[in-house]
Short mmCIF file of C-alpha atoms in Angstrom, two decimals:
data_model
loop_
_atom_site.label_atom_id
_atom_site.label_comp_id
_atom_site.label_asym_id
_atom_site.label_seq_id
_atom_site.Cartn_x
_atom_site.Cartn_y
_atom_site.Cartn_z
CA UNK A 1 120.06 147.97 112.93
CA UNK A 2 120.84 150.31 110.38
CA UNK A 3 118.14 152.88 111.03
CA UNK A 4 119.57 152.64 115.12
CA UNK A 5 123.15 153.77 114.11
CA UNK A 6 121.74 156.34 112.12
CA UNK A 7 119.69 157.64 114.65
CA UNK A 8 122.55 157.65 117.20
CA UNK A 9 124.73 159.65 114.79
CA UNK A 10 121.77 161.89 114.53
CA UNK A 11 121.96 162.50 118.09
CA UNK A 12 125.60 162.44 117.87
CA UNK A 13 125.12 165.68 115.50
CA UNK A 14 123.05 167.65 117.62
CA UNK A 15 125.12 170.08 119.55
CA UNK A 16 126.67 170.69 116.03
CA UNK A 17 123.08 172.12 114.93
CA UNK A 18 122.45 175.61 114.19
CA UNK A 19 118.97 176.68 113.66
CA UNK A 20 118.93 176.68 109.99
CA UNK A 21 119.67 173.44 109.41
CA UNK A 22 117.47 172.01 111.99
CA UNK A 23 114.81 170.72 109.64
CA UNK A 24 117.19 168.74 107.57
CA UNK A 25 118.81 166.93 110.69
CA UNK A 26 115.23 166.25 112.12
CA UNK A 27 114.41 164.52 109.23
CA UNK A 28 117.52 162.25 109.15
CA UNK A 29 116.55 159.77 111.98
CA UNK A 30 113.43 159.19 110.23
CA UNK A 31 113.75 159.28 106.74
CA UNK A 32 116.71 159.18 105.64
CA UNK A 33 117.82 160.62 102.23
CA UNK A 34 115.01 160.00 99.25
CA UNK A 35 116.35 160.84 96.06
CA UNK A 36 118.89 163.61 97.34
CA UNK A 37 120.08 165.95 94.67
CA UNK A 38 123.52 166.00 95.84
CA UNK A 39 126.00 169.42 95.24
CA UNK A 40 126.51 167.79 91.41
CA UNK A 41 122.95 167.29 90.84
CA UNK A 42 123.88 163.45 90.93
CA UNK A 43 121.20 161.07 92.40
CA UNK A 44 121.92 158.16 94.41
CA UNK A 45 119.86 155.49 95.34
CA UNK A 46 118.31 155.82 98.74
CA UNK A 47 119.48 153.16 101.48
CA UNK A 48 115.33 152.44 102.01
CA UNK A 49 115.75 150.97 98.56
CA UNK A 50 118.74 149.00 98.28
CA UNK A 51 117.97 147.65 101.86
CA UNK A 52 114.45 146.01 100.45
CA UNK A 53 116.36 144.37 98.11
CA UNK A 54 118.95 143.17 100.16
CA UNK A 55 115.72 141.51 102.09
CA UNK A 56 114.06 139.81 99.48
CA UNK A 57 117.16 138.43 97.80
CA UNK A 58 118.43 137.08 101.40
CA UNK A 59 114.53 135.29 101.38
CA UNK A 60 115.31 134.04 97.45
CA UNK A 61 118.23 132.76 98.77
CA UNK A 62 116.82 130.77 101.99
CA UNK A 63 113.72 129.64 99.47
CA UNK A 64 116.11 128.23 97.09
CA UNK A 65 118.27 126.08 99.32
CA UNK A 66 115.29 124.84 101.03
CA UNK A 67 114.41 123.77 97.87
CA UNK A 68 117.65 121.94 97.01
CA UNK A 69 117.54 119.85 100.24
CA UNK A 70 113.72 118.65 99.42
CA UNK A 71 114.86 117.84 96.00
CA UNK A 72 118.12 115.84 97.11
CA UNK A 73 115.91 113.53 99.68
CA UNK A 74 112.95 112.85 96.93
CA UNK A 75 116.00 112.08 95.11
CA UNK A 76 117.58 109.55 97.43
CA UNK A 77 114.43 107.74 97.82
CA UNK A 78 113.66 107.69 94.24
CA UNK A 79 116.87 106.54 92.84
CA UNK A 80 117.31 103.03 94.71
CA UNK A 81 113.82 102.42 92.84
CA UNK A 82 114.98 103.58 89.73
CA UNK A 83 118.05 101.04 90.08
CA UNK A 84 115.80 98.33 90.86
CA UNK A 85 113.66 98.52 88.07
CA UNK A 86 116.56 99.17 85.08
CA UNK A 87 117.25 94.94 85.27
CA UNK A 88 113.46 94.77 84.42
CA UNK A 89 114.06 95.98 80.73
CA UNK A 90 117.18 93.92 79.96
CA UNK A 91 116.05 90.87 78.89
CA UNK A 92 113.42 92.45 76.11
CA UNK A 93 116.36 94.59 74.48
CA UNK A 94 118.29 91.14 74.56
CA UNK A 95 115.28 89.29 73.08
CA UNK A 96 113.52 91.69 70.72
CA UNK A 97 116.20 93.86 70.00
CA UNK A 98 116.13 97.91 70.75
CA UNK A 99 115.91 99.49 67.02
CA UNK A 100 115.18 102.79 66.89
CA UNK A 101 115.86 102.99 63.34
CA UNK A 102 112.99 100.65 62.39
CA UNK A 103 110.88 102.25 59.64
CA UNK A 104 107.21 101.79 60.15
CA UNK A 105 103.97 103.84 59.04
CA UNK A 106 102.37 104.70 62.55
CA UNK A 107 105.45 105.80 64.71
CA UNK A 108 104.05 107.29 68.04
CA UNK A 109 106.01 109.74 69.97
CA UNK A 110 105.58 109.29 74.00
CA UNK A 111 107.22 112.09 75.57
CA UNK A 112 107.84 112.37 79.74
CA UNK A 113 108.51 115.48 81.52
CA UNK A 114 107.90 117.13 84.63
CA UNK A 115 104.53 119.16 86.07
CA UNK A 116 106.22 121.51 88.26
CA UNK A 117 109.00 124.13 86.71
CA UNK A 118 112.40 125.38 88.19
CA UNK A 119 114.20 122.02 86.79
CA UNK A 120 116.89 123.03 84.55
CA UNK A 121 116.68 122.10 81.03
CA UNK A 122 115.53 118.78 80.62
CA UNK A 123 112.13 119.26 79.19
CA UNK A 124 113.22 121.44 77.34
CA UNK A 125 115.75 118.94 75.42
CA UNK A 126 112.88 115.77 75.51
CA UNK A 127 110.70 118.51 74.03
CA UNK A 128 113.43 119.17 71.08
CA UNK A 129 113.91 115.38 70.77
CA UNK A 130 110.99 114.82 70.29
CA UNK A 131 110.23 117.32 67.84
CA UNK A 132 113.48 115.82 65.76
CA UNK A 133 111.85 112.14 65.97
CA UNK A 134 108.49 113.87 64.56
CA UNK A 135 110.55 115.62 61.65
CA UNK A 136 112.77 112.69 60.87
CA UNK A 137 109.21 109.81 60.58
CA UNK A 138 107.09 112.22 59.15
CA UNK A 139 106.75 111.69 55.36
CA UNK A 140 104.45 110.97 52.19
CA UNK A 141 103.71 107.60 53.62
CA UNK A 142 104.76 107.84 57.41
CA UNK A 143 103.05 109.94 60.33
CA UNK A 144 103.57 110.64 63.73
CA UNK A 145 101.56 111.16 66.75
CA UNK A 146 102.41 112.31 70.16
CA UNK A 147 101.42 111.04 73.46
CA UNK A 148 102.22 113.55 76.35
CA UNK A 149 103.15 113.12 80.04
CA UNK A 150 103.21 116.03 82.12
CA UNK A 151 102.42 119.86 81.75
CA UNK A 152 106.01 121.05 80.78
CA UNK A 153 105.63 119.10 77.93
CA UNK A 154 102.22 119.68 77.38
CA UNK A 155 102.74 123.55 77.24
CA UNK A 156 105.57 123.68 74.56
CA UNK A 157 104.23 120.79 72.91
CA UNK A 158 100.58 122.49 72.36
CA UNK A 159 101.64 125.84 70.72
CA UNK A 160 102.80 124.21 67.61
CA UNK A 161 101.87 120.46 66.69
CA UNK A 162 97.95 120.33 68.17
CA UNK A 163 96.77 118.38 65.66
CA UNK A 164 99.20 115.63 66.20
CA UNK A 165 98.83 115.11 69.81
CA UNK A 166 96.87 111.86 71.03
CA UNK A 167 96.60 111.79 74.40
CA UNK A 168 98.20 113.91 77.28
CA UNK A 169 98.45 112.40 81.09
CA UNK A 170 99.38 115.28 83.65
CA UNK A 171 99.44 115.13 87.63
CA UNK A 172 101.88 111.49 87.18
CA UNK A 173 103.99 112.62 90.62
CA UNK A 174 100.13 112.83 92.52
CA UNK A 175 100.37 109.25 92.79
CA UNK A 176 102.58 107.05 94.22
CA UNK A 177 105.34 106.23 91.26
CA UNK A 178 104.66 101.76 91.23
CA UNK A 179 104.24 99.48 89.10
CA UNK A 180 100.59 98.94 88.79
CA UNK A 181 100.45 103.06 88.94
CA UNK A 182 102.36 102.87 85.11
CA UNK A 183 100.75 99.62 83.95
CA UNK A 184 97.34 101.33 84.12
CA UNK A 185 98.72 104.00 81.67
CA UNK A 186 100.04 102.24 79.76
CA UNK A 187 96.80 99.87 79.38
CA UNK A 188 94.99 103.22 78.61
CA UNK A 189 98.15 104.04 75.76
CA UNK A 190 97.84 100.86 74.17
CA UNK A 191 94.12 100.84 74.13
CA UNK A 192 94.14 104.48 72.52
CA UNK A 193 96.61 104.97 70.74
CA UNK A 194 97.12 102.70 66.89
CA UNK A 195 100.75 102.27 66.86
CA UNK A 196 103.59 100.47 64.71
CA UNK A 197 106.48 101.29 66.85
CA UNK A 198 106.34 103.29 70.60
CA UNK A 199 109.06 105.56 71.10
CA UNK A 200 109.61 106.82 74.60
CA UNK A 201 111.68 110.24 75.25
CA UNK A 202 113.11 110.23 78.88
CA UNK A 203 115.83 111.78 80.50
CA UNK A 204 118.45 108.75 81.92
CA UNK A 205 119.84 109.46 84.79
CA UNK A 206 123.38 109.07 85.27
CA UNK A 207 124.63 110.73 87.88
CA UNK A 208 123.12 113.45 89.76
CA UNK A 209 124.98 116.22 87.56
CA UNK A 210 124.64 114.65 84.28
CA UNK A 211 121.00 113.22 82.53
CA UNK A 212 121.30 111.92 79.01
CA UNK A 213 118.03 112.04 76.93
CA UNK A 214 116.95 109.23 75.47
CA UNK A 215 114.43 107.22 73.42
CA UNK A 216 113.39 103.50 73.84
CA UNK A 217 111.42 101.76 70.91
CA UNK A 218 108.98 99.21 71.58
CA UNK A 219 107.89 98.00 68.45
CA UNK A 220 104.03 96.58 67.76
CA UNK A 221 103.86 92.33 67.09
CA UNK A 222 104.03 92.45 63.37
CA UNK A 223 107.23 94.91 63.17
CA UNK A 224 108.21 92.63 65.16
CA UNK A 225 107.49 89.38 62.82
CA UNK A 226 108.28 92.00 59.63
CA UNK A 227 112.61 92.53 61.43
CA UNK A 228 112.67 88.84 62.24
CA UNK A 229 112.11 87.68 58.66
CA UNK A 230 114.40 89.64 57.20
CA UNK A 231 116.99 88.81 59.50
CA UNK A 232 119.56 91.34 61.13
CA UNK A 233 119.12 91.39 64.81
CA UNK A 234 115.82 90.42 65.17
CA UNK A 235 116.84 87.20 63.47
CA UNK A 236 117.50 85.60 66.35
CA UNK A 237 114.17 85.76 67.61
CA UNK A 238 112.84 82.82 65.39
CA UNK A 239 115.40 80.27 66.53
CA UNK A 240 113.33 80.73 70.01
CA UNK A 241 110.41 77.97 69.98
CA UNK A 242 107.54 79.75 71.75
CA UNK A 243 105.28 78.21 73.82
CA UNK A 244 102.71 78.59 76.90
CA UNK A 245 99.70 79.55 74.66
CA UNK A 246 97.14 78.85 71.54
CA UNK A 247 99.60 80.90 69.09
CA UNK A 248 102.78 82.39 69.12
CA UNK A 249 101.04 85.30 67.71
CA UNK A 250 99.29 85.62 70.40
CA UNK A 251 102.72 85.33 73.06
CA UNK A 252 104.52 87.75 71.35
CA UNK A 253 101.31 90.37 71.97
CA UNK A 254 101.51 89.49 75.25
CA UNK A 255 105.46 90.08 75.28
CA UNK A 256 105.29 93.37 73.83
CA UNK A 257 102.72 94.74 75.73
CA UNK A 258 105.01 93.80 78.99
CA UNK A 259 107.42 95.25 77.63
CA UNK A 260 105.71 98.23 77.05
CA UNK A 261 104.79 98.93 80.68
CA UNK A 262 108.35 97.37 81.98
CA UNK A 263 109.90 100.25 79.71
CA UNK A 264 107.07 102.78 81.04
CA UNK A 265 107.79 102.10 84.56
CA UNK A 266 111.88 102.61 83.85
CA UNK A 267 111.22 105.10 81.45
CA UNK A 268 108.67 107.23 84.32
CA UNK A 269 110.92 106.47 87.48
CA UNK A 270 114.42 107.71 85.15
CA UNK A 271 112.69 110.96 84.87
CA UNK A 272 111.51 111.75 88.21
CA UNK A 273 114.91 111.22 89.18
CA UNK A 274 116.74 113.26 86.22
CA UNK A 275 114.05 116.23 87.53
CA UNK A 276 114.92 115.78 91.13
CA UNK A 277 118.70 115.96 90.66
CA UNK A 278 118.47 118.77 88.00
CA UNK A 279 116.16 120.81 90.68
CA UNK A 280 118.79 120.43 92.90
CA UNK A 281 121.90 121.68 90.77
CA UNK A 282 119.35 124.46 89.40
CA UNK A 283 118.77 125.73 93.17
CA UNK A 284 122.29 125.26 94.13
CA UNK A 285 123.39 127.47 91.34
CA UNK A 286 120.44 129.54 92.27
CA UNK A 287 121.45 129.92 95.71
CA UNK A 288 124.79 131.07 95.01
CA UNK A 289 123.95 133.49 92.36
CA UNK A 290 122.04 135.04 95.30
CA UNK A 291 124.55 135.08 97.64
CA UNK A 292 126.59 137.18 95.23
CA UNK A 293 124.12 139.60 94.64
CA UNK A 294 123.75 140.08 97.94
CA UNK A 295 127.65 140.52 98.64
CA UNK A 296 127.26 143.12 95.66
CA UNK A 297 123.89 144.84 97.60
CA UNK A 298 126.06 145.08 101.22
CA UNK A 299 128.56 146.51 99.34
CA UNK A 300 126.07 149.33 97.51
CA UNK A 301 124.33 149.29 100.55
CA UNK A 302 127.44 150.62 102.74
CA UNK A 303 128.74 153.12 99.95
CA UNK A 304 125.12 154.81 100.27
CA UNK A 305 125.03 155.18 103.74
CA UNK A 306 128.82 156.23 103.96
CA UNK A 307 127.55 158.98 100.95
CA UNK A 308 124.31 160.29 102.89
CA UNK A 309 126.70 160.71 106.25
CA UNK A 310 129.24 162.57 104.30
CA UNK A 311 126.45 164.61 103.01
CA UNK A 312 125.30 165.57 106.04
CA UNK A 313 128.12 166.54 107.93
CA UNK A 314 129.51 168.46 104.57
CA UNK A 315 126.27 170.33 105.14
CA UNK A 316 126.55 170.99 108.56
CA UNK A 317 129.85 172.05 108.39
CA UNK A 318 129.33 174.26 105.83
CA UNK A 319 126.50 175.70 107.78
CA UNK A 320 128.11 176.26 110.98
CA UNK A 321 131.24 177.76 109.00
CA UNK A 322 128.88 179.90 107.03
CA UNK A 323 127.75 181.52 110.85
CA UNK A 324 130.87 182.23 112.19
CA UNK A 325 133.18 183.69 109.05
CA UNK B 1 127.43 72.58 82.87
CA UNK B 2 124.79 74.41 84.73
CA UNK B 3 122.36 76.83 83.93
CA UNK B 4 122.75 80.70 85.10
CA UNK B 5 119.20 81.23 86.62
CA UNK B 6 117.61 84.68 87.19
CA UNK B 7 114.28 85.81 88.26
CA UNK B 8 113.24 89.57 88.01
CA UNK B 9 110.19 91.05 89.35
CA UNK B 10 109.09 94.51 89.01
CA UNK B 11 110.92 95.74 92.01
CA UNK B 12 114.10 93.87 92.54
CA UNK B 13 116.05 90.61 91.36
CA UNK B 14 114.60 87.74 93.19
CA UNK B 15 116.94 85.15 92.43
CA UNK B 16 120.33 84.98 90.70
CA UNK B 17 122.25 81.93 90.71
CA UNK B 18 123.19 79.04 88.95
CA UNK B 19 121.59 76.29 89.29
CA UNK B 20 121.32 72.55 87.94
CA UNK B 21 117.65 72.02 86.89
CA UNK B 22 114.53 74.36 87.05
CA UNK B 23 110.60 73.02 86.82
CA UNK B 24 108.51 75.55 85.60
CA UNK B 25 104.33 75.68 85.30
CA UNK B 26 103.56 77.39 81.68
CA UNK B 27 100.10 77.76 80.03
CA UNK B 28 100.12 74.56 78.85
CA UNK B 29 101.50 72.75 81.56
CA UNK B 30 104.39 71.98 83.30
CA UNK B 31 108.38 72.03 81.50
CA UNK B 32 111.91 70.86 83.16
CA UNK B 33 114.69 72.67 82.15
CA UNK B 34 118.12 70.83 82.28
CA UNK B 35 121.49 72.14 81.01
CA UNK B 36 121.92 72.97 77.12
CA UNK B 37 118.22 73.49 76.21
CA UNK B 38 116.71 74.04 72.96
CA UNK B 39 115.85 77.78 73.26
CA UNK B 40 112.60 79.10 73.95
CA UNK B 41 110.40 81.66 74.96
CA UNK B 42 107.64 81.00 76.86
CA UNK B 43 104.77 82.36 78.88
CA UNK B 44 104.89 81.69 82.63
CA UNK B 45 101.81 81.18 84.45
CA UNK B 46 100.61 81.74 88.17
CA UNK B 47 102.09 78.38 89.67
CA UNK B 48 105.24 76.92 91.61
CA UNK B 49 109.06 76.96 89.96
CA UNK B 50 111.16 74.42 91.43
CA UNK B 51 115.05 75.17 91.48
CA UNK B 52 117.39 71.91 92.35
CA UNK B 53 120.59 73.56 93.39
CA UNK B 54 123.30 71.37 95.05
CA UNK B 55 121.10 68.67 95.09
CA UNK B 56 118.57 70.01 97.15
CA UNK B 57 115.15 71.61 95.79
CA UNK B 58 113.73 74.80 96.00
CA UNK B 59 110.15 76.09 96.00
CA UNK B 60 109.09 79.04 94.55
CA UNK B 61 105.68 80.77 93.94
CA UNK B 62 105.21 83.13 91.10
CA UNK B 63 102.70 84.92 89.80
CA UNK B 64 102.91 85.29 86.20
CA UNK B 65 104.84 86.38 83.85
CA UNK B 66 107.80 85.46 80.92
CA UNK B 67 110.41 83.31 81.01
CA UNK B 68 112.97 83.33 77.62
CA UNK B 69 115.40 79.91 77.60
CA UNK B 70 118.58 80.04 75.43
CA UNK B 71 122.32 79.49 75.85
CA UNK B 72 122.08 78.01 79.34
CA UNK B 73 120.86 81.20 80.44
CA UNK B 74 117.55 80.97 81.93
CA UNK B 75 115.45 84.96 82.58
CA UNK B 76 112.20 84.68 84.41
CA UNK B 77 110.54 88.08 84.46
CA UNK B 78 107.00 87.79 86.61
CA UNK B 79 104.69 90.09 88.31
CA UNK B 80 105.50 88.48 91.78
CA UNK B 81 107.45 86.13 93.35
CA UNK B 82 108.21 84.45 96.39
CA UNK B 83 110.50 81.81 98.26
CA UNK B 84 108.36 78.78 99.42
CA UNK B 85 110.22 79.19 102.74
CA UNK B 86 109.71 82.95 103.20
CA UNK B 87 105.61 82.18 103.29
CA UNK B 88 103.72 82.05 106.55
CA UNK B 89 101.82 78.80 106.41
CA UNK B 90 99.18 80.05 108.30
CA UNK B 91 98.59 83.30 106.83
CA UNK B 92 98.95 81.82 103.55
CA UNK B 93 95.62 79.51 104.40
CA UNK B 94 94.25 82.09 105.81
CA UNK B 95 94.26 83.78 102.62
CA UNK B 96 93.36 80.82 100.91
CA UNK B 97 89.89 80.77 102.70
CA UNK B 98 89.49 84.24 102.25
CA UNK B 99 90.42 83.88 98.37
CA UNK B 100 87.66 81.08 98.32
CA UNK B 101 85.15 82.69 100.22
CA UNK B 102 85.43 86.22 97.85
CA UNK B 103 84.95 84.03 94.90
CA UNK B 104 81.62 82.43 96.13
CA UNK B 105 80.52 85.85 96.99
CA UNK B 106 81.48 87.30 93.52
CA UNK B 107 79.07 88.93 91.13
CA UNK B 108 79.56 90.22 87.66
CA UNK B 109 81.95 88.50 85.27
CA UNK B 110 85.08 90.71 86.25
CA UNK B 111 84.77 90.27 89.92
CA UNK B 112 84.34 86.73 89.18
CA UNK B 113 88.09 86.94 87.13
CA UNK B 114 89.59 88.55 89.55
CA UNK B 115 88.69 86.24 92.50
CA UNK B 116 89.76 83.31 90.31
CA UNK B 117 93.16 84.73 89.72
CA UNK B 118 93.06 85.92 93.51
CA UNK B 119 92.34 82.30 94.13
CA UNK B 120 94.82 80.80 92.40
CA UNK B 121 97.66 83.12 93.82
CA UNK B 122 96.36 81.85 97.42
CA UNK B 123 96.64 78.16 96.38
CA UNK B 124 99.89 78.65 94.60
CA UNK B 125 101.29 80.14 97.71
CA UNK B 126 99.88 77.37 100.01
CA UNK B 127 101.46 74.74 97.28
CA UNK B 128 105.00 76.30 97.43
CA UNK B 129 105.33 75.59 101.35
CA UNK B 130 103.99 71.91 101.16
CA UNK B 131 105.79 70.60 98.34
CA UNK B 132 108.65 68.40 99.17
CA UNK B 133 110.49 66.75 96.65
#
């Protein structure tokens, strides 16, 4: 559209032509200005230019929204799921007690994030947790090991604590996000991994503008035992007369390994939702950054053209002035 | 005084209501629940829960799982679960037969677990529609 009004203004100009300048005004319809050294020696930059870039921000700007919409339905479907499966957790805090600040030898660091990128921040912040948890439980006595679930993690984790890292899961969004999906994984943790106390890093989802990171502690059987003897809120536990099996011992291993996978499966499906919604707000934000460059670019755009015309005509004038005094 | 009853499987809450008296099938057999029960916590085995509310009883089938007693308030967290009224009587034999027939045909000790359990999910499912109490 551009290159048709400058052509008709080229056309427009013709009568005005004198000889000499003929080569400069033939040019114009086809190329116009490259890198003209204007009568201050000044350069501006060519319309070809600014133009490209007007193009492939106006395609950054249609890619990103796209984006946002795809992110805001896997949201919708993912969050009635997520809502569902936060009463499954409950009643373990409310028997066995949530204590993050339990202090046991073998702590084990489980950290979720996403595999694909353009998110926001939130892996970065699980990442940073999780470092914290691995500062604050490591000590003469005490270590801690990580367990990693997707690549985000799995890249910044790598770089600096190799030696500490278990066991890292990747592709988790390949397959369909159920129940018997996490309780394989977390079969394949628990087999693994020798643990005194589980702690799981997750983004919570809130709201679809705000995800709170957070950490859920599933402690092994004999923690367990350990809090409930010496009373606090564990104590509680031993008033409960347990039953259905050979030994208690063995109930309560069952118990914790449920809840390991119930908190897995809330922990997993929290996550995937915190990444959907922060996709979203990062491609909305995204999107509208664009459009502003792009009000910025019409705006260069027009004072470039508008300075080649002027050019022109200041050089024809001049020419045809030149001729007749 | 009744007790507040709710049932939680992986997906949704089942069941949420008070109620006056639950039945439930453990490992070692079979408890009643009434009002103001010692606490415990229990395991919760593939078999039928029976809920008397209003004076009328309730099958239910359920497939496993925890159940924790205490304070009148009664959680039951299982795999699966479902209303004796919501199964298909003739699917559910169906499945029963087909449930017998894999374990006959199984070889190798963990097919031969699996069909059990299989089994005994079919036959729990076909017990939940023809109990009456």
């Amino acid at each position: 559209m551009a290159m048709a009004a400058l052509r008709r203004e080229g056309r427009r100009l013709a009568p005005l032509i004198s000889p000499r300048t003929i080569t400069a005004v033939r040019s114009s319809p086809l190329y116009p200005t490259l890198e003209d050294e204007g009568p201050l020696g000044v350069r501006h930059i060519s319309t070809q230019v600014v133009r490209n870039r007007m193009k492939s921000v106006k395609n950054i700007q249609k890619i990103t929204k796209a984006m946002k919409m795809v992110a805001a339905s896997k949201l919708r479907a993912i969050q009635t799921k997520t809502e569902n499966s936060r009463g499954l957790w409950q009643p373990f805090t409310a028997l066995l007690g949530d204590l993050p600040s339990a202090d046991v030898k073998k702590n084990v660091v489980v950290t979720i994030s996403s595999d694909k990128g353009l998110c926001g921040g939130i892996n970065s912040t699980s990442v940073k947790i999780s470092k914290g948890l691995h500062k604050l439980n490591s000590g003469p006595e005490k270590e801690t090991k990580y367990v990693i679930l997707g690549e985000k993690a799995k890249a910044q984790l790598v770089r600096d604590s190799k030696k500490d890292i278990e066991l890292i899961i990747t592709e988790l969004q390949k397959n369909p996000l159920n129940y018997t999906q996490v309780s394989v994984l977390a079969d394949e943790i628990l087999k693994n991994v020798e643990y005194d106390a589980l702690r799981i890093v997750f983004n919570k989802f809130q709201s679809v503008v705000s995800f709170v990171p957070t950490v859920s502690t599933v402690l092994s059987t004999e923690i367990v035992e350990r809090e409930a003897e010496s009373g606090g809120k564990l104590g509680d536990l031993d008033s409960y007369e347990v039953e259905g099996g050979e030994t208690k011992g063995e109930i309560l291993q069952n118990l914790a390994e449920f809840q390991f996978s119930c908190t897995m499966f809330n922990a997993v499906l929290e996550n995937a939702c915190s990444e959907q919604g922060a996709r979203m707000s990062a491609m909305d934000s995204s999107s509208r950054n664009a459009g502003d460059m792009l009000d910025r670019l019409t705006l260069t755009y027009n004072r470039t053209r508008q300075a080649s015309i002027t050019t022109e005509l200041i050089e024809i004038i001049s020419g045809a002035s030149a001729l007749e005094g | 005084m009744t007790l507040n009853l709710c049932v939680l499987t992986r997906n949704q809450i089942f069941w949420d209501s008070k109620v006056k008296e639950i039945i439930l099938s453990t490992n070692s057999g079979q408890i009643g629940i009434l009002p103001n029960h010692a606490p415990i916590a229990t395991a919760v085995d593939i078999g039928i829960l029976r809920i008397c509310l209003n004076d009328q009883w309730l099958t239910m089938a359920l497939m496993g799982g925890f159940a924790r007693i205490g304070n009148n308030e009664i959680t039951i967290l299982v795999n699966d679960a479902e209303k004796g009224s919501d199964i298909d009587p003739q699917e559910a034999q169906q499945a029963l037969e087909i449930a017998e027939a894999n374990l006959r045909k199984a070889e190798g000790k963990r097919q031969t677990i699996e069909a059990n359990l299989a089994l005994r999910r079919a036959r729990t499912r076909v017990e939940a529609i023809n109990v009456i109490s």
